[in-house]
XYZ file of C-alpha atoms in Angstrom:
586
model
C 0.010 -0.072 -0.313
C 3.221 1.954 -0.155
C 3.023 2.868 3.980
C 6.990 1.692 4.161
C 9.256 1.653 1.126
C 10.392 -0.792 -1.128
C 13.391 -2.731 -0.354
C 13.840 -3.231 -4.508
C 12.004 -1.492 -7.344
C 12.248 -2.524 -10.655
C 10.755 -0.441 -13.396
C 10.298 0.241 -17.187
C 10.413 -3.615 -17.540
C 8.298 -5.818 -19.910
C 7.003 -8.828 -17.850
C 6.752 -11.851 -18.606
C 3.767 -13.780 -17.138
C 3.758 -17.617 -16.138
C 0.206 -17.517 -15.136
C -1.454 -16.186 -18.099
C 1.143 -16.490 -20.842
C 1.331 -12.692 -21.616
C 4.047 -9.839 -21.486
C 2.574 -6.969 -19.632
C 4.467 -4.073 -21.104
C 5.990 -1.109 -19.423
C 5.642 -2.745 -15.892
C 7.191 -2.254 -12.390
C 8.036 -4.984 -9.722
C 8.325 -3.909 -6.161
C 10.224 -5.685 -3.393
C 10.137 -6.122 0.190
C 12.466 -8.200 2.148
C 11.953 -11.814 0.431
C 8.546 -11.262 -1.577
C 7.343 -9.682 -4.247
C 4.436 -6.768 -3.112
C 3.218 -5.513 -6.167
C 3.475 -6.309 -10.444
C 2.311 -4.148 -13.319
C 1.251 -0.749 -14.547
C 2.121 1.100 -11.228
C 1.287 5.436 -11.461
C 3.208 6.299 -8.842
C 6.081 4.193 -7.867
C 7.914 7.035 -6.288
C 5.769 6.260 -3.129
C 7.697 3.122 -2.805
C 10.790 4.366 -3.096
C 13.142 5.725 -0.019
C 16.766 6.655 -0.009
C 17.269 3.019 1.058
C 15.709 1.537 -2.020
C 17.616 0.136 -4.286
C 16.239 1.454 -8.120
C 17.404 -0.789 -11.382
C 15.856 0.753 -14.419
C 14.656 -2.207 -16.209
C 15.685 -0.120 -19.868
C 12.888 -2.319 -21.561
C 14.184 -5.377 -21.281
C 12.259 -8.176 -19.580
C 11.810 -9.899 -16.340
C 11.140 -13.300 -15.848
C 10.995 -15.286 -13.018
C 13.675 -17.630 -11.966
C 14.439 -21.123 -13.687
C 13.289 -24.104 -12.114
C 15.297 -27.624 -12.726
C 13.131 -30.184 -11.004
C 15.438 -33.110 -11.850
C 19.793 -32.640 -11.673
C 21.898 -34.331 -9.973
C 25.030 -32.092 -8.726
C 27.477 -34.344 -8.786
C 27.682 -34.647 -12.802
C 28.163 -30.702 -12.983
C 31.813 -31.920 -11.790
C 31.189 -28.786 -9.437
C 29.880 -28.910 -5.231
C 26.950 -27.571 -4.335
C 28.878 -23.636 -3.812
C 29.997 -23.779 -7.236
C 27.392 -25.051 -9.112
C 25.275 -22.393 -7.357
C 27.629 -20.109 -8.813
C 26.791 -20.684 -12.269
C 23.686 -21.772 -11.585
C 22.296 -18.157 -10.565
C 24.384 -16.229 -13.502
C 21.957 -18.358 -15.897
C 19.175 -17.687 -13.882
C 18.397 -20.870 -12.173
C 17.005 -20.079 -8.261
C 15.808 -23.112 -7.619
C 16.728 -26.770 -8.091
C 15.216 -30.238 -6.986
C 18.536 -32.699 -6.477
C 18.879 -36.184 -6.146
C 21.979 -36.626 -4.475
C 22.260 -40.620 -5.173
C 25.571 -40.193 -6.550
C 27.319 -38.947 -3.059
C 24.760 -41.186 -1.331
C 25.806 -44.025 -2.976
C 29.608 -43.571 -1.972
C 29.409 -41.819 1.517
C 26.032 -43.338 2.502
C 23.353 -40.511 3.838
C 26.481 -39.131 5.597
C 26.320 -37.651 1.678
C 23.283 -36.355 1.790
C 24.206 -34.326 5.421
C 26.982 -33.005 3.842
C 25.100 -31.812 1.115
C 22.129 -30.235 2.948
C 24.655 -28.663 5.547
C 26.388 -26.970 2.566
C 23.480 -25.857 0.891
C 21.904 -23.817 3.501
C 22.613 -20.626 3.343
C 22.646 -20.514 -0.261
C 21.082 -17.960 -2.508
C 20.265 -20.969 -4.894
C 17.090 -23.064 -3.014
C 18.635 -26.891 -3.480
C 15.390 -28.919 -2.718
C 16.596 -32.353 -2.009
C 15.367 -35.860 -2.665
C 16.452 -38.827 -0.287
C 17.877 -40.992 -2.421
C 15.537 -44.294 -3.317
C 18.096 -46.821 -4.998
C 20.755 -46.873 -3.301
C 22.384 -48.811 -4.453
C 20.460 -48.963 -8.167
C 19.072 -52.547 -7.974
C 18.216 -55.039 -5.004
C 21.507 -55.672 -3.151
C 20.317 -59.566 -3.089
C 20.419 -59.513 -6.966
C 24.081 -59.753 -6.217
C 24.879 -57.844 -9.251
C 27.623 -55.441 -7.851
C 29.576 -54.091 -4.918
C 27.983 -51.251 -3.544
C 29.273 -48.403 -1.560
C 26.571 -48.312 0.617
C 23.055 -49.853 0.885
C 20.163 -47.156 2.293
C 17.381 -49.785 3.676
C 13.666 -48.231 3.983
C 13.862 -47.469 7.361
C 16.542 -45.128 6.600
C 14.739 -43.664 4.130
C 11.882 -43.258 6.506
C 14.163 -41.175 8.856
C 15.960 -39.015 6.123
C 12.616 -37.870 4.730
C 12.252 -35.577 8.419
C 15.882 -33.994 7.609
C 15.434 -30.145 6.808
C 15.887 -29.068 2.957
C 14.050 -32.360 1.897
C 11.215 -32.176 -0.365
C 10.534 -36.071 -1.745
C 11.754 -39.169 -2.687
C 14.206 -39.678 -5.402
C 14.096 -41.352 -9.354
C 12.590 -44.830 -8.057
C 15.210 -46.551 -11.014
C 14.705 -49.849 -9.238
C 11.563 -50.521 -11.834
C 11.248 -54.464 -12.010
C 11.406 -54.205 -8.178
C 8.077 -51.650 -8.077
C 6.256 -53.921 -10.130
C 7.589 -57.506 -8.297
C 6.362 -55.489 -5.353
C 9.490 -55.675 -3.304
C 8.258 -54.933 -0.064
C 11.374 -52.679 1.088
C 11.210 -50.644 -2.122
C 7.536 -49.961 -1.566
C 7.955 -49.036 2.064
C 10.411 -46.339 0.719
C 7.707 -44.785 -1.348
C 5.024 -45.349 1.032
C 7.201 -43.363 3.664
C 7.543 -40.307 0.971
C 3.262 -40.740 0.058
C 1.861 -40.408 3.898
C 3.917 -37.191 3.626
C 2.349 -35.452 0.876
C 6.155 -35.272 -0.864
C 6.774 -35.660 -4.258
C 8.020 -39.132 -5.534
C 9.898 -39.031 -8.778
C 10.140 -41.716 -11.056
C 12.877 -43.248 -13.459
C 10.895 -45.924 -16.383
C 12.652 -46.270 -19.624
C 10.568 -48.246 -22.329
C 8.062 -49.418 -19.445
C 4.899 -49.473 -20.866
C 1.267 -51.590 -20.383
C 0.669 -53.146 -17.671
C 4.150 -52.624 -16.045
C 3.948 -49.239 -16.337
C 0.199 -48.974 -14.588
C 1.986 -50.862 -11.844
C 4.699 -48.267 -11.237
C 2.763 -45.317 -11.391
C 0.045 -47.285 -9.157
C 2.551 -47.276 -7.114
C 2.541 -43.525 -6.516
C 5.526 -43.032 -8.885
C 4.011 -40.044 -10.863
C 7.131 -38.276 -12.981
C 9.384 -39.871 -15.310
C 12.823 -38.646 -17.340
C 13.652 -41.114 -19.503
C 11.284 -40.995 -22.136
C 12.959 -40.764 -25.485
C 10.463 -40.802 -27.836
C 6.900 -39.009 -28.312
C 4.880 -42.356 -28.513
C 6.635 -43.425 -25.420
C 6.010 -39.923 -23.277
C 2.444 -39.375 -24.662
C 1.826 -43.203 -23.226
C 2.587 -42.296 -20.324
C 0.996 -38.336 -20.174
C -1.881 -40.282 -20.765
C -1.432 -41.942 -17.534
C -1.252 -39.412 -15.743
C 2.549 -39.336 -15.144
C 4.742 -36.081 -15.063
C 6.903 -35.326 -18.016
C 10.119 -34.030 -17.384
C 12.003 -33.100 -20.548
C 15.435 -34.032 -20.523
C 18.178 -31.936 -22.398
C 21.313 -32.838 -20.686
C 25.085 -32.759 -21.540
C 24.785 -36.714 -22.679
C 21.188 -37.064 -23.124
C 19.213 -34.738 -25.441
C 15.226 -35.786 -25.318
C 13.927 -32.105 -26.340
C 13.967 -32.603 -30.320
C 12.524 -36.012 -30.199
C 9.759 -34.642 -27.510
C 8.629 -31.477 -29.208
C 5.573 -33.105 -30.421
C 4.722 -32.713 -26.789
C 5.062 -29.031 -26.360
C 5.293 -27.406 -30.126
C 1.872 -27.377 -31.003
C -0.151 -27.913 -28.032
C -0.419 -27.434 -24.362
C 1.172 -29.571 -22.129
C 0.337 -29.056 -17.763
C 2.145 -32.323 -17.106
C 5.160 -31.257 -18.955
C 8.594 -29.480 -17.209
C 12.401 -29.225 -18.680
C 15.023 -30.513 -16.491
C 18.625 -31.225 -16.974
C 19.561 -34.160 -14.884
C 23.168 -34.798 -15.392
C 24.899 -31.495 -17.073
C 28.980 -31.019 -16.972
C 31.009 -28.308 -16.271
C 31.496 -27.098 -20.068
C 27.793 -27.025 -20.973
C 27.374 -24.743 -17.756
C 29.942 -22.521 -18.762
C 29.692 -22.180 -22.406
C 25.619 -22.773 -22.853
C 24.109 -22.332 -19.543
C 21.768 -24.000 -17.312
C 17.974 -23.553 -17.890
C 18.324 -21.010 -19.894
C 19.804 -23.189 -22.316
C 17.002 -25.877 -22.911
C 14.930 -22.880 -22.918
C 16.899 -21.273 -25.896
C 16.915 -24.593 -27.860
C 13.391 -24.895 -27.606
C 12.897 -21.416 -29.045
C 15.229 -22.475 -31.807
C 13.590 -25.292 -32.261
C 10.014 -23.432 -32.675
C 8.497 -23.478 -29.388
C 7.150 -19.997 -28.272
C 9.084 -18.174 -26.026
C 6.693 -17.545 -23.311
C 5.558 -20.885 -23.365
C 9.441 -22.613 -23.311
C 9.728 -20.289 -19.788
C 6.664 -21.623 -18.414
C 8.378 -25.198 -18.964
C 10.871 -23.653 -16.590
C 8.800 -22.045 -14.215
C 5.315 -22.404 -13.526
C 4.858 -26.091 -14.953
C 7.777 -27.434 -12.626
C 6.589 -25.242 -9.534
C 2.907 -26.514 -9.796
C 4.650 -29.901 -9.683
C 6.205 -29.191 -6.453
C 3.164 -27.829 -4.898
C 5.499 -24.379 -4.972
C 3.451 -22.064 -7.103
C 2.403 -20.076 -3.852
C 6.254 -19.457 -3.042
C 8.023 -19.571 -6.750
C 7.341 -20.083 -10.724
C 5.417 -16.709 -11.016
C 6.342 -12.731 -10.867
C 3.296 -12.250 -8.931
C 2.410 -10.665 -5.584
C 3.523 -12.760 -2.382
C 5.986 -14.774 -4.417
C 9.518 -14.983 -3.875
C 11.233 -12.291 -5.422
C 13.018 -14.791 -7.716
C 13.564 -12.917 -10.817
C 15.770 -12.860 -13.990
C 16.655 -10.016 -16.437
C 17.092 -10.727 -19.882
C 18.071 -8.236 -22.369
C 15.591 -10.284 -25.635
C 12.537 -12.728 -24.809
C 13.578 -14.563 -28.062
C 16.875 -15.935 -26.720
C 17.183 -15.657 -22.949
C 21.053 -13.930 -21.862
C 20.155 -13.264 -18.207
C 22.052 -9.998 -17.113
C 20.443 -9.393 -13.405
C 18.993 -12.411 -11.648
C 17.486 -11.693 -7.604
C 16.675 -14.767 -5.272
C 14.791 -14.421 -2.540
C 14.503 -10.461 -3.190
C 18.505 -9.996 -3.621
C 20.756 -9.097 -6.040
C 23.154 -11.863 -7.167
C 24.012 -10.642 -10.541
C 23.879 -7.620 -11.402
C 24.936 -6.665 -15.191
C 26.640 -10.050 -15.169
C 28.773 -9.200 -11.764
C 28.379 -11.355 -8.594
C 27.388 -8.978 -6.024
C 26.712 -11.779 -3.013
C 29.694 -13.421 -1.095
C 28.836 -17.100 -1.323
C 31.672 -18.875 0.758
C 33.599 -22.102 0.204
C 32.389 -25.331 2.260
C 34.624 -27.215 4.382
C 34.582 -31.170 3.711
C 35.106 -33.876 6.230
C 38.149 -36.028 5.457
C 36.258 -39.130 5.308
C 34.217 -37.396 1.983
C 38.415 -36.543 0.199
C 39.286 -40.295 0.632
C 37.186 -42.707 -1.173
C 38.900 -45.124 -3.430
C 40.045 -47.881 -2.386
C 40.527 -51.035 -4.732
C 42.443 -53.590 -2.152
C 44.170 -54.751 -5.487
C 47.404 -54.391 -7.090
C 45.976 -53.123 -10.341
C 48.728 -55.210 -12.591
C 46.375 -58.007 -10.952
C 43.473 -57.344 -12.381
C 42.044 -59.795 -15.471
C 42.737 -57.551 -18.502
C 42.396 -58.403 -21.009
C 39.853 -61.044 -20.261
C 40.700 -64.280 -20.505
C 39.002 -67.351 -22.179
C 39.853 -71.321 -22.397
C 40.191 -71.285 -25.860
C 43.407 -70.456 -26.683
C 43.674 -69.294 -30.334
C 41.145 -68.594 -32.157
C 37.636 -66.611 -32.146
C 34.673 -66.780 -29.511
C 31.010 -65.390 -29.754
C 30.694 -63.038 -27.114
C 28.284 -60.561 -25.445
C 29.817 -57.287 -26.517
C 28.072 -53.822 -25.087
C 27.021 -51.710 -27.489
C 27.030 -47.712 -26.795
C 26.032 -44.777 -29.141
C 27.860 -41.504 -27.344
C 24.903 -39.164 -26.337
C 22.375 -41.652 -25.675
C 22.106 -43.400 -22.618
C 20.294 -46.895 -23.647
C 23.066 -49.485 -25.150
C 22.540 -52.353 -27.253
C 23.406 -55.768 -26.359
C 25.727 -57.852 -29.492
C 26.977 -61.346 -29.576
C 30.041 -60.622 -32.213
C 32.670 -62.849 -33.028
C 36.146 -61.852 -31.509
C 39.402 -62.991 -32.117
C 41.487 -65.203 -29.604
C 45.097 -65.437 -28.485
C 46.921 -66.714 -26.162
C 43.897 -67.454 -23.889
C 43.468 -63.483 -24.204
C 40.404 -61.763 -25.951
C 42.008 -59.074 -28.051
C 40.711 -55.581 -29.200
C 39.535 -54.855 -32.503
C 40.166 -51.473 -33.474
C 38.765 -51.689 -37.017
C 35.421 -52.140 -35.199
C 36.046 -49.893 -32.529
C 35.657 -52.893 -29.919
C 37.847 -52.426 -26.585
C 38.402 -53.625 -23.161
C 36.153 -52.497 -20.421
C 36.641 -53.009 -16.446
C 34.827 -52.241 -13.331
C 36.385 -52.775 -10.153
C 35.016 -52.394 -6.802
C 36.409 -48.774 -5.480
C 34.983 -48.619 -1.397
C 35.127 -52.206 0.004
C 39.158 -52.882 -0.881
C 37.610 -56.281 -2.288
C 39.754 -56.307 -5.169
C 36.147 -57.563 -6.998
C 36.464 -57.201 -10.643
C 35.477 -57.833 -14.400
C 36.338 -57.167 -17.920
C 34.649 -57.221 -21.010
C 34.111 -55.683 -24.407
C 32.335 -52.387 -25.152
C 31.651 -51.127 -28.768
C 31.099 -47.702 -30.415
C 32.578 -45.913 -27.821
C 35.174 -44.404 -30.582
C 38.091 -43.663 -28.156
C 41.285 -43.360 -30.263
C 43.494 -42.591 -26.857
C 45.103 -45.935 -24.870
C 42.795 -45.237 -21.862
C 40.539 -43.680 -19.706
C 39.489 -44.338 -16.655
C 37.238 -42.240 -13.745
C 35.635 -42.972 -10.481
C 32.318 -41.627 -12.159
C 30.137 -44.976 -12.653
C 26.792 -44.199 -11.917
C 25.315 -45.197 -9.415
C 27.533 -47.197 -7.744
C 30.528 -44.855 -8.856
C 32.836 -47.894 -8.554
C 36.427 -47.327 -10.682
C 35.310 -48.089 -14.659
C 38.128 -47.894 -16.975
C 38.376 -48.404 -21.076
C 41.071 -48.849 -23.415
C 43.397 -50.516 -26.127
C 45.956 -52.047 -23.456
C 46.313 -53.473 -20.287
C 49.613 -51.111 -20.104
C 47.623 -48.090 -20.298
C 44.889 -48.789 -18.312
C 46.792 -49.762 -15.675
C 48.548 -46.190 -15.757
C 44.749 -44.454 -15.975
C 43.897 -46.592 -12.515
C 47.112 -45.836 -10.436
C 46.720 -42.287 -11.007
C 43.301 -42.106 -10.486
C 43.854 -44.173 -6.886
C 46.870 -41.314 -6.142
C 44.567 -38.152 -7.011
C 41.421 -40.425 -4.711
C 39.029 -39.601 -7.439
C 39.153 -38.211 -10.684
C 39.211 -38.601 -14.950
C 42.746 -40.009 -16.366
C 43.414 -40.394 -20.110
C 46.476 -42.373 -20.676
C 48.099 -42.739 -24.418
C 51.197 -44.801 -24.719
C 51.811 -44.783 -21.465
C 51.928 -41.290 -20.665
C 49.346 -38.914 -18.650
C 47.934 -36.468 -21.462
C 44.872 -35.240 -19.044
C 43.272 -35.187 -15.851
C 41.202 -33.881 -13.843
C 41.183 -34.126 -10.065
C 37.838 -35.094 -8.309
C 38.193 -35.343 -4.746
C 34.944 -34.782 -2.905
C 33.204 -38.661 -2.937
C 35.501 -39.062 -6.270
C 33.173 -37.000 -8.002
C 33.329 -33.934 -7.514
C 35.844 -30.743 -7.712
C 36.408 -28.670 -4.658
C 38.619 -26.145 -6.423
C 36.604 -23.155 -7.907
C 34.053 -23.201 -11.031
C 36.475 -20.859 -13.062
C 39.453 -23.945 -12.152
C 37.765 -26.814 -12.778
C 36.269 -25.767 -16.232
C 40.087 -24.731 -17.089
C 40.852 -28.376 -16.049
C 37.700 -29.884 -18.215
C 38.721 -27.556 -21.225
C 42.066 -28.766 -21.251
C 40.780 -32.558 -21.525
C 38.160 -31.704 -24.355
C 40.627 -29.270 -26.629
C 43.518 -32.338 -25.758
C 41.258 -35.424 -27.130
C 39.973 -33.478 -29.774
C 43.038 -31.980 -31.121
C 45.043 -35.256 -30.993
C 42.698 -37.530 -31.147
C 40.008 -36.305 -32.942
C 37.295 -36.742 -30.275
C 34.424 -35.113 -29.224
C 34.684 -35.499 -25.178
C 31.893 -33.375 -24.534
C 29.648 -35.960 -23.476
C 31.866 -38.820 -23.637
C 32.556 -39.794 -20.381
C 29.108 -39.528 -19.491
C 28.416 -42.117 -22.097
C 31.241 -44.230 -20.156
C 29.675 -43.355 -16.907
C 26.038 -45.236 -17.437
C 27.920 -48.695 -18.726
C 27.762 -49.701 -15.321
C 24.315 -48.576 -14.703
C 22.469 -52.175 -14.634
C 19.126 -50.479 -14.747
C 18.948 -49.241 -18.184
C 18.403 -51.667 -21.210
C 20.221 -53.480 -22.682
C 23.401 -54.785 -21.674
C 25.991 -53.110 -18.636
C 29.105 -54.294 -16.804
C 29.828 -54.064 -12.972
C 32.465 -54.945 -10.900
C 30.673 -58.445 -10.858
C 30.243 -59.408 -14.630
C 27.840 -58.509 -17.199
C 24.402 -57.926 -16.482
C 20.804 -58.867 -18.403
C 19.125 -55.422 -17.537
C 15.545 -56.617 -18.320
C 16.335 -59.839 -16.086
C 18.550 -58.681 -13.556
C 21.116 -61.178 -13.938
C 24.474 -61.792 -14.547
C 25.504 -63.325 -17.933
C 28.168 -64.870 -19.312
C 31.369 -62.614 -21.616
C 31.564 -66.017 -23.759
C 28.712 -67.053 -25.406
C 30.466 -69.731 -27.851
C 33.537 -71.459 -26.362
C 34.759 -71.640 -29.973
C 34.190 -71.596 -33.450
C 37.789 -72.562 -34.744
């Protein structure tokens, strides 16, 4: 009512209304404390202004609500929550829903506590979900050696922690449709608290999909085609349209949003790396790509603002520039290409004209979170190359075929050469070795197999990012290069290492749980950029999504064939299968 001065007044702005799909021209925005007090055409703005009021001239720019990412794994950015928040806020993101199942797989619920503690004072609102599948599959299946096992009892207790909004993606769809009591108990615990429950249901359809939804799981981010997504929408699922660094589904799902209204659709990033964050952005990147594909700009903005707010039942707090809501506002020069110049979060100016105005302190992490790589074996003793009974000739082998940029794998049965009981790699068909090693329990457990289509031309790559258990994974053409890479990763206590001809050519140190760097974002970006440029110039390899594709090869919940430290996994049947199908063909 103008009886007390405002803290921030934005004038001369074109306000994008996410609630009506309009653009309100020549508007003003009045902010007091953390919240918006007034919007629209205001006849006398001066009565809200005192000597202490910050007045921002919008200069006919556009004000849009702060962006919301409904599903992200912060660990995949290679940044800790502090570093991630700095870059996300710069690109206009003010709220994210984070499923920290990567760090929880490594550190258990201690990892969730670490994240929630360092996030409390951040201007970026990080709403955490309790991971539902740690490990990703039922431990009784014995498909891998997990770092931790989080029981339904522990999930129930963790749901009561501050900063928790729901249950993270339920990846073990096999256990859900089989009515596994342990998994259903986790879902029930979240349901009783009326919390969100997120899903992970690639290619699930018909009665299995109905059973999955009926259990209480109402969202999915794994749809890679419009037919699959439409079936889920018709059954009342929220569809999270994923456009990450390695898995990009926006183009395939355009029919859902370009020519129709989709109330249950939202944009998410899922897994986005530091390179894309710095060079392309976060949610602004997805909005801009949608606009490029022909989606109306205001509609594209709605998929990253009001729609996700409605999914979270937080439309009374975020998702629109309207009275009573939190002051989450992004100012951009244009509406047809979002480029944030100013970000206001919770009524505070975080970035102004691209310059950081808010001090964001670094975090201190416990020592146990910085020393997590323990393989318990001499790397030279690992079974690389895989040994077979046949001394010379060939065998039929189960081979994992990947396509960089896709989360799915194909199961190939291929003829491969053998010499001195050892399977040989085949550069002409892009078939190389792959090994997964337990790095949590120091058991020495490991298995080796073959991977096709990786397109890797250097000697070897080793990394401690291997969703979701995050054992140590290494791929290469020779045991020698693979061992150098493994040994270096152990010394770093986590990271990504590239080796060629016995020499380390590039590396990124990831000390926090072997997943994230504790360095400043700019430094992490430089290390990543060096790796990208090294592989591009020396080996003609596009690395931007490469390592994330490799990281999924050991995730035994996405079809068809995967590899863990226990062996090759038939995902749809949840069982181990041998490497060799037929002992000899000669």
